[in-house]
Each structure stands twice: as C-alpha cells, then as structure tokens.
XYZ file of C-alpha atoms in Angstrom:
633
model
C 0.000 0.000 0.000
C 2.849 2.420 0.883
C 4.578 1.554 -2.397
C 1.408 2.350 -4.346
C 1.016 5.742 -2.657
C 4.619 6.567 -3.421
C 4.087 5.793 -7.132
C 1.026 8.073 -7.276
C 2.975 10.921 -5.685
C 5.784 10.485 -8.221
C 3.299 10.577 -11.131
C 1.718 13.812 -9.876
C 5.156 15.361 -9.421
C 6.215 14.446 -12.991
C 2.935 15.860 -14.427
C 3.452 19.093 -12.508
C 7.028 19.370 -13.729
C 5.834 18.777 -17.339
C 3.388 21.676 -17.203
C 5.984 23.944 -15.569
C 8.419 23.070 -18.345
C 5.749 23.780 -21.023
C 4.926 27.073 -19.388
C 8.560 28.116 -19.324
C 9.018 27.176 -22.992
C 6.000 29.240 -24.003
C 7.332 32.158 -21.910
C 10.692 31.826 -23.643
C 9.145 32.136 -27.111
C 9.331 35.444 -28.835
C 6.375 37.710 -29.427
C 6.021 36.531 -33.052
C 5.777 32.893 -32.041
C 3.187 33.711 -29.388
C 1.069 35.506 -31.988
C 1.289 32.548 -34.368
C 0.252 30.177 -31.582
C -2.794 32.309 -30.739
C -3.802 32.487 -34.416
C -3.519 28.731 -34.784
C -5.644 28.264 -31.668
C -8.405 30.521 -32.982
C -8.286 28.951 -36.446
C -8.816 25.557 -34.857
C -11.682 26.937 -32.738
C -13.368 28.544 -35.750
C -12.926 25.318 -37.691
C -14.655 23.364 -34.945
C -17.539 25.851 -34.766
C -17.859 25.938 -38.547
C -17.902 22.163 -38.634
C -20.774 22.111 -36.124
C -22.728 24.673 -38.165
C -22.098 22.821 -41.419
C -23.165 19.602 -39.739
C -26.458 21.180 -38.675
C -27.026 22.699 -42.094
C -26.454 19.363 -43.741
C -29.158 17.841 -41.566
C -31.744 20.200 -43.029
C -33.650 18.386 -45.722
C -34.629 19.984 -49.002
C -38.199 19.149 -47.952
C -39.941 21.633 -45.656
C -43.004 21.151 -43.475
C -45.849 23.450 -44.519
C -48.559 24.668 -42.133
C -51.723 25.142 -44.213
C -53.298 27.496 -41.670
C -50.669 30.225 -41.997
C -48.759 28.933 -45.042
C -45.496 28.924 -43.078
C -42.607 26.552 -43.782
C -40.020 25.012 -41.464
C -36.992 22.787 -42.052
C -37.246 19.041 -41.574
C -34.232 17.002 -40.442
C -33.091 14.355 -42.923
C -32.065 10.976 -41.566
C -30.753 9.226 -44.667
C -29.505 9.869 -48.191
C -32.966 9.767 -49.791
C -34.518 12.176 -47.311
C -31.648 14.621 -47.824
C -32.629 14.965 -51.483
C -36.366 14.321 -50.919
C -36.400 11.602 -53.536
C -36.027 7.845 -53.806
C -34.001 6.730 -56.811
C -33.934 3.056 -55.971
C -35.724 0.777 -53.527
C -35.410 2.179 -50.043
C -36.482 4.627 -47.392
C -36.659 8.381 -47.025
C -36.849 9.132 -43.295
C -37.435 12.550 -41.748
C -37.350 13.857 -38.191
C -39.259 16.792 -36.706
C -37.307 19.594 -35.074
C -38.157 20.703 -31.538
C -39.838 23.769 -33.019
C -41.964 21.606 -35.307
C -43.128 19.486 -32.376
C -44.471 22.680 -30.820
C -46.085 23.735 -34.108
C -47.823 20.352 -34.349
C -49.073 20.620 -30.754
C -50.396 24.146 -31.350
C -52.081 23.092 -34.601
C -53.712 20.095 -32.962
C -54.942 22.034 -29.933
C -56.508 24.786 -32.029
C -58.079 22.433 -34.589
C -58.796 19.380 -32.340
C -57.061 17.176 -34.934
C -54.115 17.231 -37.332
C -52.623 15.191 -40.149
C -49.468 15.002 -42.260
C -50.389 15.179 -45.933
C -47.741 13.788 -48.263
C -47.616 14.656 -51.959
C -45.478 12.227 -53.902
C -44.714 12.033 -57.624
C -43.813 8.800 -59.360
C -41.531 8.568 -62.369
C -43.862 6.845 -64.791
C -41.188 6.143 -67.424
C -38.957 4.295 -64.989
C -41.849 2.270 -63.641
C -43.558 1.350 -66.889
C -40.640 0.945 -69.300
C -38.637 -1.422 -67.105
C -37.883 -4.679 -68.917
C -39.734 -6.585 -66.218
C -42.330 -3.898 -65.550
C -45.158 -6.435 -65.585
C -43.601 -8.079 -62.534
C -42.741 -4.910 -60.648
C -44.991 -4.531 -57.624
C -44.239 -0.850 -57.219
C -45.143 -0.768 -53.537
C -45.184 2.441 -51.533
C -45.563 2.736 -47.770
C -45.942 5.845 -45.636
C -45.933 5.958 -41.847
C -44.788 7.635 -38.650
C -41.436 7.285 -36.913
C -41.688 6.918 -33.143
C -39.267 6.995 -30.234
C -38.682 3.260 -30.858
C -36.859 4.232 -34.061
C -34.223 6.161 -32.087
C -31.764 5.241 -29.361
C -32.241 6.751 -25.949
C -29.570 9.275 -26.906
C -31.592 10.318 -29.983
C -29.599 8.511 -32.661
C -31.705 7.237 -35.557
C -31.893 3.486 -36.083
C -31.981 3.160 -39.905
C -34.911 1.330 -41.441
C -32.968 -1.062 -43.624
C -35.607 -3.676 -44.302
C -39.273 -2.937 -44.074
C -41.132 -4.782 -41.336
C -44.758 -5.607 -42.069
C -45.568 -5.070 -38.399
C -44.844 -1.339 -38.702
C -48.084 0.660 -39.024
C -48.337 2.469 -42.360
C -50.398 3.379 -45.382
C -49.573 1.155 -48.341
C -50.464 0.981 -52.018
C -49.475 -0.416 -55.377
C -47.739 2.353 -57.322
C -48.924 1.159 -60.723
C -52.539 1.356 -59.586
C -51.949 4.818 -58.147
C -50.363 6.020 -61.376
C -53.293 4.638 -63.357
C -55.731 7.002 -61.571
C -53.448 10.072 -61.304
C -53.368 12.380 -64.318
C -49.933 13.805 -63.522
C -48.526 10.810 -61.590
C -48.947 12.616 -58.255
C -50.976 11.526 -55.251
C -51.751 13.009 -51.823
C -51.746 10.660 -48.820
C -52.885 11.936 -45.415
C -51.941 10.295 -42.122
C -53.765 11.650 -39.079
C -52.046 12.111 -35.744
C -53.563 9.954 -32.974
C -56.104 11.488 -30.623
C -54.290 10.132 -27.562
C -51.827 12.794 -26.405
C -49.113 10.352 -25.288
C -49.221 8.472 -28.584
C -49.167 11.748 -30.478
C -46.135 13.055 -28.609
C -44.362 9.742 -29.188
C -44.251 10.513 -32.925
C -40.810 11.853 -33.866
C -41.025 11.997 -37.659
C -42.163 10.041 -40.680
C -40.892 7.759 -43.429
C -41.657 6.886 -47.017
C -40.681 3.531 -48.493
C -40.819 2.860 -52.217
C -39.397 0.334 -54.611
C -40.221 2.644 -57.514
C -38.480 5.898 -58.306
C -40.314 8.888 -56.907
C -39.846 12.383 -55.590
C -41.435 13.888 -52.483
C -43.062 17.112 -53.651
C -44.571 18.400 -50.436
C -45.479 17.562 -46.844
C -47.969 19.720 -44.991
C -49.706 19.939 -41.651
C -53.461 20.044 -42.277
C -56.804 19.090 -40.701
C -57.473 15.360 -40.589
C -59.620 13.914 -43.375
C -60.465 10.230 -43.809
C -61.586 8.743 -47.107
C -60.917 9.610 -50.734
C -61.266 12.557 -53.076
C -60.734 12.175 -56.803
C -62.334 15.461 -57.821
C -59.004 17.202 -58.521
C -55.923 16.458 -60.626
C -54.150 14.976 -57.603
C -56.213 12.182 -55.988
C -56.376 12.248 -52.186
C -56.501 9.362 -49.707
C -56.824 9.950 -45.949
C -56.157 7.547 -43.083
C -55.945 7.471 -39.318
C -52.624 6.839 -37.550
C -53.461 3.129 -37.800
C -52.805 3.279 -41.549
C -54.470 1.079 -44.133
C -54.491 0.054 -47.773
C -55.322 2.535 -50.552
C -58.277 1.254 -52.578
C -57.667 2.627 -56.061
C -60.944 1.093 -57.258
C -62.869 3.511 -54.983
C -65.093 0.650 -53.848
C -64.625 1.152 -50.107
C -63.800 3.715 -47.444
C -62.117 2.702 -44.210
C -63.572 4.551 -41.218
C -62.893 1.676 -38.813
C -60.184 3.649 -36.982
C -61.955 7.014 -37.040
C -62.343 6.786 -33.259
C -58.562 7.334 -33.078
C -59.077 10.760 -34.687
C -62.575 12.137 -33.967
C -65.047 12.234 -31.034
C -67.191 9.115 -30.776
C -70.101 10.756 -28.917
C -72.064 13.975 -29.072
C -71.344 15.393 -25.650
C -70.800 18.846 -24.242
C -68.050 20.517 -26.243
C -67.497 17.565 -28.605
C -69.330 16.689 -31.802
C -69.027 13.531 -33.864
C -67.630 14.048 -37.381
C -69.649 14.446 -40.557
C -69.335 12.594 -43.863
C -69.315 14.591 -47.088
C -70.294 12.926 -50.364
C -69.457 14.805 -53.566
C -71.051 13.692 -56.808
C -70.110 13.728 -60.461
C -71.606 16.608 -62.408
C -71.689 14.648 -65.660
C -75.240 15.002 -67.083
C -75.479 11.300 -67.900
C -74.829 10.473 -64.225
C -77.564 12.751 -62.886
C -81.034 11.487 -61.976
C -84.075 12.111 -64.114
C -87.703 11.642 -63.125
C -87.804 8.487 -65.224
C -84.372 7.165 -64.223
C -83.192 7.965 -60.659
C -79.494 7.402 -59.989
C -78.283 6.589 -56.478
C -75.095 5.435 -54.839
C -75.685 2.514 -52.510
C -73.279 1.803 -49.679
C -73.195 -0.569 -46.752
C -72.274 0.823 -43.338
C -72.136 -1.965 -40.795
C -75.062 -3.799 -42.348
C -77.145 -0.648 -42.814
C -78.013 0.104 -46.453
C -77.802 3.795 -47.398
C -78.924 5.284 -50.727
C -77.731 8.736 -51.830
C -79.185 10.345 -54.978
C -77.184 12.268 -57.542
C -79.495 15.040 -58.740
C -79.358 18.409 -60.421
C -78.475 21.386 -58.210
C -77.023 19.158 -55.487
C -73.396 18.237 -56.037
C -72.746 17.254 -52.405
C -74.491 15.790 -49.366
C -73.770 15.830 -45.637
C -74.251 12.704 -43.533
C -73.619 13.182 -39.798
C -71.761 10.132 -38.540
C -74.054 10.229 -35.489
C -76.998 9.506 -37.799
C -75.622 6.072 -38.691
C -76.015 3.031 -36.463
C -72.342 2.048 -36.876
C -70.411 4.878 -38.529
C -66.861 3.800 -37.618
C -66.587 0.782 -39.900
C -65.258 -0.224 -43.304
C -67.886 1.114 -45.711
C -68.486 -0.815 -48.924
C -69.774 1.106 -51.953
C -71.835 -1.608 -53.588
C -73.664 0.217 -56.401
C -72.883 3.106 -58.760
C -69.503 4.077 -57.318
C -68.817 6.065 -60.502
C -71.363 8.639 -59.316
C -69.039 9.629 -56.470
C -66.106 12.013 -56.707
C -65.327 12.013 -52.982
C -66.287 10.244 -49.766
C -64.718 12.135 -46.866
C -65.116 12.093 -43.084
C -64.179 15.385 -41.455
C -64.486 17.045 -38.071
C -67.172 19.535 -37.135
C -66.369 22.705 -35.200
C -66.488 21.739 -31.555
C -69.093 23.539 -29.455
C -68.346 25.577 -26.372
C -71.909 25.816 -24.991
C -72.444 23.673 -21.952
C -76.198 23.374 -21.508
C -78.211 24.154 -24.651
C -77.868 23.434 -28.339
C -77.314 26.554 -30.419
C -75.415 25.152 -33.410
C -77.429 22.719 -35.553
C -76.283 19.401 -37.015
C -75.979 19.733 -40.804
C -77.731 16.892 -42.594
C -79.991 15.775 -45.375
C -83.604 15.628 -44.095
C -83.783 11.910 -44.881
C -81.509 11.172 -41.930
C -83.549 13.123 -39.355
C -86.416 10.641 -39.068
C -84.289 7.733 -37.796
C -81.504 9.766 -36.209
C -80.613 7.840 -32.984
C -82.127 9.723 -30.069
C -79.240 8.641 -27.819
C -77.006 10.855 -29.986
C -79.075 13.979 -29.318
C -77.018 16.634 -27.576
C -79.967 17.681 -25.390
C -82.370 15.231 -23.822
C -85.630 16.830 -25.010
C -84.816 17.942 -28.552
C -82.250 18.150 -31.328
C -81.730 20.847 -33.960
C -80.665 20.107 -37.540
C -79.849 22.291 -40.523
C -80.704 21.327 -44.099
C -77.285 20.834 -45.696
C -78.473 22.226 -49.040
C -80.182 25.339 -47.672
C -78.259 27.213 -44.943
C -80.518 28.613 -42.258
C -83.326 26.072 -42.718
C -83.620 24.506 -39.266
C -85.440 21.302 -38.291
C -86.427 20.776 -34.650
C -87.165 17.222 -33.567
C -88.719 17.102 -30.102
C -89.071 14.289 -27.587
C -92.858 14.633 -27.463
C -95.738 17.007 -28.160
C -95.396 18.712 -24.770
C -91.826 19.784 -25.500
C -92.866 20.949 -28.966
C -95.771 22.903 -27.512
C -93.484 24.691 -25.059
C -91.396 25.922 -27.997
C -94.053 26.758 -30.576
C -97.728 26.819 -29.476
C -97.757 30.512 -28.491
C -96.109 31.336 -31.828
C -98.616 29.187 -33.734
C -101.549 31.195 -32.388
C -99.788 34.496 -33.072
C -98.830 33.599 -36.662
C -101.609 31.403 -38.069
C -104.572 30.593 -35.844
C -107.811 32.178 -37.038
C -109.142 34.693 -34.517
C -105.779 34.921 -32.699
C -103.376 36.164 -35.394
C -101.224 39.020 -34.162
C -102.105 38.405 -30.487
C -99.617 37.285 -27.832
C -101.341 34.925 -25.417
C -100.362 34.606 -21.779
C -99.610 31.208 -20.269
C -103.072 31.256 -18.680
C -104.722 31.948 -22.040
C -102.659 29.194 -23.686
C -103.684 26.591 -21.126
C -105.537 23.721 -22.782
C -105.032 25.046 -26.303
C -103.481 22.905 -29.041
C -101.091 24.268 -31.612
C -100.023 21.790 -34.277
C -98.325 18.386 -34.393
C -95.747 20.005 -36.690
C -94.758 23.610 -37.331
C -93.155 25.869 -39.916
C -92.247 29.559 -39.671
C -90.415 32.170 -41.693
C -88.030 34.704 -40.078
C -90.427 37.639 -40.595
C -93.167 35.940 -38.569
C -90.778 34.927 -35.791
C -89.283 38.428 -35.559
C -92.806 39.878 -35.256
C -93.641 37.329 -32.557
C -90.669 38.141 -30.309
C -91.057 41.892 -30.818
C -94.750 41.701 -29.926
C -94.032 39.604 -26.826
C -91.355 42.037 -25.642
C -93.580 45.058 -26.282
C -96.461 43.473 -24.391
C -94.189 42.510 -21.494
C -95.227 38.847 -21.801
C -92.980 36.491 -19.852
C -91.858 33.853 -22.336
C -91.083 30.365 -21.114
C -87.499 28.977 -21.034
C -87.949 27.002 -24.262
C -89.011 30.125 -26.148
C -85.963 32.008 -24.878
C -83.712 29.140 -25.965
C -85.457 29.277 -29.347
C -84.679 32.987 -29.626
C -80.979 32.307 -28.952
C -80.880 29.531 -31.554
C -82.521 31.768 -34.155
C -80.084 34.623 -33.482
C -77.083 32.278 -33.456
C -78.004 30.899 -36.871
C -78.967 34.135 -38.562
C -82.720 33.640 -38.797
C -83.122 36.640 -36.499
C -80.875 39.681 -36.244
C -80.881 41.618 -33.001
C -80.780 45.389 -33.395
C -80.959 46.984 -29.979
C -84.100 45.677 -28.295
C -85.731 44.653 -31.563
C -85.605 41.502 -33.635
C -85.135 41.826 -37.391
C -85.784 39.043 -39.910
C -82.679 37.279 -41.200
C -82.549 34.393 -43.666
C -83.779 30.819 -43.517
C -86.853 29.062 -42.119
C -87.863 26.740 -39.285
C -89.578 23.342 -39.118
C -90.598 21.256 -36.113
C -91.754 17.650 -35.840
C -92.083 15.338 -32.835
C -91.006 11.837 -31.899
C -94.533 11.303 -30.559
C -95.993 11.229 -34.083
C -96.324 7.804 -35.682
C -93.520 6.894 -38.131
C -95.661 7.262 -41.283
C -96.958 10.609 -40.035
C -93.447 11.857 -39.215
C -92.441 11.121 -42.802
C -95.433 12.996 -44.170
C -95.056 15.919 -41.788
C -91.341 16.291 -42.498
C -92.106 16.537 -46.213
C -95.075 18.888 -45.661
C -93.143 21.294 -43.442
C -90.011 21.014 -45.554
C -91.875 22.200 -48.649
C -93.003 25.238 -46.693
C -89.392 26.266 -46.123
C -88.676 26.275 -49.862
C -91.804 28.388 -50.354
C -90.396 30.872 -47.821
C -86.940 30.922 -49.392
C -87.603 31.038 -53.129
C -89.652 33.859 -54.649
C -89.720 32.141 -58.054
C -91.209 29.060 -56.431
C -93.827 31.154 -54.620
C -94.830 32.819 -57.872
C -95.067 29.464 -59.645
C -97.206 27.995 -56.852
C -99.527 31.012 -56.964
C -99.899 30.632 -60.735
C -100.862 26.964 -60.362
C -103.220 27.719 -57.464
C -105.189 30.389 -59.313
C -105.370 28.517 -62.643
C -106.172 25.013 -61.375
C -109.637 23.442 -61.459
C -111.653 25.951 -59.336
C -113.916 23.285 -57.822
C -110.902 21.342 -56.589
C -109.411 24.522 -55.109
C -112.695 25.393 -53.394
C -112.901 21.867 -51.978
C -109.420 22.231 -50.465
C -110.382 25.522 -48.783
C -113.597 23.976 -47.449
C -111.619 20.994 -46.201
C -109.359 23.370 -44.205
C -112.429 25.106 -42.731
C -114.067 21.783 -41.835
C -111.114 20.741 -39.670
C -111.365 23.082 -36.707
C -108.124 21.731 -35.215
C -106.208 23.295 -38.097
C -107.518 26.784 -37.494
C -106.104 28.169 -40.744
C -107.061 31.706 -41.689
C -108.468 30.858 -45.131
C -108.766 34.557 -45.987
C -104.953 34.832 -45.989
C -103.906 34.287 -49.631
C -100.215 33.831 -48.768
C -101.113 31.143 -46.230
C -103.547 29.414 -48.585
C -101.149 29.180 -51.532
C -98.460 27.911 -49.156
C -100.727 25.260 -47.612
C -102.130 24.245 -50.995
C -98.597 23.521 -52.216
C -97.619 21.600 -49.073
C -100.783 19.447 -49.109
C -100.189 18.620 -52.771
C -96.552 17.706 -52.164
C -96.608 15.960 -48.776
C -97.195 12.518 -50.322
C -96.021 10.811 -53.497
C -98.005 11.305 -56.688
C -99.241 7.711 -56.493
C -101.049 8.520 -53.246
C -102.713 11.802 -54.236
C -105.974 10.342 -55.540
C -106.518 7.968 -52.620
C -105.601 10.652 -50.058
C -108.173 13.192 -51.256
C -110.944 10.753 -52.183
C -110.654 9.225 -48.690
C -110.706 12.668 -47.074
C -113.721 13.685 -49.150
C -115.597 10.763 -47.560
C -114.928 11.906 -43.994
C -118.099 12.727 -42.077
C -116.853 16.183 -41.060
C -116.026 17.028 -44.681
C -119.294 15.627 -46.073
C -121.221 17.647 -43.516
C -119.372 20.904 -44.278
C -119.152 20.725 -48.081
C -121.172 17.767 -49.461
C -121.334 18.939 -53.087
C -117.624 19.624 -53.446
C -116.746 16.445 -51.556
C -118.888 14.420 -53.970
C -117.210 16.233 -56.882
C -113.783 15.066 -55.687
C -115.040 11.501 -55.328
C -116.790 11.560 -58.732
C -113.772 13.004 -60.612
C -111.306 10.831 -58.712
C -109.554 13.997 -57.475
C -108.278 14.639 -61.005
C -107.944 18.407 -60.544
C -105.805 18.007 -57.440
C -103.691 15.297 -59.080
C -103.053 17.507 -62.127
C -101.895 20.361 -59.888
C -99.587 18.005 -57.983
C -98.003 16.723 -61.230
C -97.263 20.264 -62.399
C -95.679 21.146 -59.055
C -93.712 17.902 -58.995
C -92.148 18.597 -62.394
C -91.103 22.049 -61.227
C -89.477 21.015 -57.945
C -87.573 18.150 -59.527
C -86.184 20.432 -62.219
C -85.127 23.090 -59.687
C -84.290 21.103 -56.540
C -83.932 17.471 -57.639
C -86.555 16.288 -55.122
C -90.072 14.974 -55.608
C -93.492 14.954 -54.023
C -93.581 13.018 -50.779
C -89.810 13.017 -50.311
C -87.624 16.085 -49.801
C -84.645 13.852 -48.978
C -81.712 12.800 -51.125
C -80.516 10.221 -48.587
C -82.718 7.277 -47.700
C -82.302 4.030 -45.769
C-alpha cells in the first residue's frame, strides 16, 4: 500500500514538472511565435464551430413542413440519403425527423383544430416504372408511416430502417394502380395524428418507403380527413394513424379507426364528425324523373342510398346519424357517381347546456336519427345541408314541442288569434299543431310583440330565440328583432312513423316556399289557374277541420298550404288521399257537393296540380313529391 502511494505521488510530481516546463518554454518564445500560436488556436476553434454549423445545415432536408393554416414553412431534419434529397431513386427509405420547433407547431395546430394530419404529396416517375424490362412483374409498392421513439436510441440517434417490417403501421399501395388514376402521376396521402396525447407526442417523424423511383413534392400539416377525393388532378386518400391500404378502385372507405381521430359521442363541447359525399356533375350520371341514380353503400349492415341530382353536387351525412359509422364502408352500387367520400371534423361547441349550433344533414336522416345521440335530452336541432338557415327541430314529445311553438302558432296562423300574444293562462288547454313551420319575418314579429307586451316567455321560447339569433334567422338590433334568412320546421317523436315522414315533407316544402320567390310565384300561378272546384274543396276541407284553425282569408297562407298538401305525399297517393278525405263525415257535412265532386272526378284536378308542381321542384331542386330527402335508408 505504501509503495502504491509513493508511485502516485511520483506521477503527480512528474505531471506538474511537465506543465511547468511547457509554461517556461511558451514564456521563452518570442512575441512573433506567441502571436502565431494564438492564431492557430483561434483557427482551430473557428474550424470546430464551422464544422458544427455545417453539420447542422447538412441535416436540413430539401423538404420543408408546410402549415396550411398560416402557409409557413419550417426545415425538416433528414435521416438518410434519400430524405436529404427528398427523392427515392432506388428501392429504399426516405426518413425525416421533426425539429423541436416543429413538435411545438404540431401541438399548437392540434390544440386549435382538435385534430391534425401530415399530408404527403409524392410524384412517381412513370417512365422508370412502366418501361422497365420486367415492368409487368414490378410490384411498385409504396408505404408511408410515422417514426416513433422506438426508431431512435435513448440518446436520440436514428436506427436506420434497412428492411421494411410488415408489423410497422403504415399506409400502403401499389404504385402502378396509383399512377393509373393520377393524371400527372402525383398523389396526396394523409396520415392523421392519434387522438391520444401520449401516442401523439411519441411521434418523432415520418418515413416513405418505395421500390419505384419517386420524388417527395410536399409535406404539410393540415386538418385530418379520412376517405378519398378524386375530384381534382391529384387524388387524395386519408387515413388514421393506424394506416391502411389505398383502394384505387374507390369501392370502399375505411372509417374503422376514425375513433382514433374524432369524437365518438355527441357530448358537451365535442361533436361527432360528418361525412361529405361529392357527386359527379356529368349530365349522364344525374337522376331524371324516369331514371333515378343513387349510390348505394353498406355501413355496418345498414343500407344507405344517396341520390345524384341536379343542383345538389354534395351531401352531408352526420356520422351520429348512422347506427355504426366507424366501420369499413363498402360502396356496392354506382360508385362512378361519387367524386369524394370524406369524413371530417365539425367545429367543436363551447356551450355547456343548450344546443345553439345545428347538425348539418340531409332531411332523410332526421327521421331515424338515434335519439341517444341527441345533444340535449328533449330535442335536437338540424340544418338542411343544401339550404343554410333552414332549421329542423325534432322534439321528444308534443309537450316539449308545444313549449317551444304553441304561443307562436296562435300568433302567426290561428284564425281569430293572429297578431295576439297569449299569456300562459290563455294558452292553457289550447293545441297548436303536431308540426310547425315559420319564416323569419313571422318569428321576428312574434318576439317583438311579446317584448312590447311585457309577456314572460317560457325557457324554451328564450332558448329558441338564442338559436334563431345564433343561426342568422333573427338579427338583433338593440331591443328589436329583425328578420334574417332561412326558415324553421318542427316535428315530434310522438308522431307515428308514417306521419313523421309525411309531416317532415309537408313542413319542408313550406321552407322552400319561404326561401324562393320564383317558387312562390309558380305555386300562386298553379293555385289560381287550377280546377276551381278542386281549389274550393281544399279551402272547405281546411275550414271543416277546426283543429287546423287556418285563416283561409290569408292568400299567402292558402297558396303555401295548398302547395304543401299537394306535395306531402307521393303522386301515387294523391288520388286515394283526397278521395278518402272527401268521404270523412266532417267534410261531407261541411261541403257535401264539393266532396262528392272530388269523389266523382277521382280527385283529377288536385292530381293535375300536384303533377305540375312535382315537375317544377324536380327540375329546380332534384326532389319529388312526398320526399324532400336525397338520402334514404
């Protein structure tokens, strides 16, 4: 032990002597030599710093990440030779890493938009792929996926992806099939970030694998979209973080992993996504009265039919309207009618207690919309996707509907009460309607009259006012309500299914009457030129049914109701409907001669009027008598 200590002391002494000797030699040098030594030192230091800078610059890929919200660009870090040049010249990978700044940009984008995706645009070199001597045997596979922390050492060093592992989650496709559907050999592939925060933050970059020559044209941060869109020069395919296989036949859409991207319930502050169908505008693919054309698709065993008609190039299907929306959807008939089939997020609501923002949809999906997906227990509010501002209320029962609309019904339409605001005591025991329709002018007058009279409205009516203001049907100017744009319809779950269908059509036609002056003028022309006995019968029928309470002296109301009664059922049912009604005891008692006329002529005058109206609405709106919907199931 003593010998060892002595050796250590000798070593320290020699080291100290060496540094003293070096110091003395440096001190003995002349001024010129000292200057040279300092210069050399600084040159070496600068060289080291420059090397570090060059090293960092070299890590910046030619490809930049674009943020579509503000159109900003930031440098990606390349991880291999292909990613440095943003192209793949032979079978292999191009792997990219996000910078720390980009991780923050992705987080900010996600938090403000509630979802985010990386959209890759890639261009294939058609000549290389198709002129290869063994091109018929070339698979031309491409794969696109995320890099995670598992692809790096704990010190951050990239572990190169030398041989593709089928277990790695990705989007994959056959390049030849992609090229066959892309006009300029380019395709956009979107990969959504996972909804789970931990999984999202575990993503460190992305990779592209190809065994065909290609160049990476662009990568951008954008809202998440699932499905396909072939309406533009560059076809688009969107997937969740779970990846999938690109179906270049456009025969299916994979929404099975949509729960990894979008909300799965309509709850406070969160809304389930909507599905947008876009149709071909080719005249030969549009419906005619004689030859309807519909896309049929299967969603979890539920058959959905969507019509391609004039003046309606797209449809909105709320995912909450389907029994099983997050499944692989098979397009089983007329896929050529579709240009896109996309699932996208809806703006998330901030209101906690009431519904102010409606669910956009085609009316055909309202009738069987699952009540468990309503955002409020007693009612749900929808907006006609084709006509902004046209709202549909569906209420739990007649009592809820009455709380919203009975006072308004008496003020707007009821004979002997029009223009009067009734108190709750005066309303007691009175019946409004089993379904309602109102235009903004009438609703503005109602709220202004109630405020002027100092009538205490009930909570439902105040909620209604907020909904109307929120959606532009009413405009508040000081203490007054001014008419905006749109219309309102209400039906109830308490009505029998067949009656709900009829009432939805009846009230829906009223909204088009409110919106379209040309339609109103056409209806008036038909009304005043139709068989006068048939018109007189219809007016007498209204008067015979005291529960209706229509003011038959109001020409605007009468032309509107005439149109809706003609169009609330299909043309095949017109004759039976009015002949049966002409036989009712109340009708026979009130107007026996006109009732017998309808029976004797087989309601021909009313049927003729309905046919004329039906031709008009199909030409202008693409819908027909008895069915205002373009989506049916």
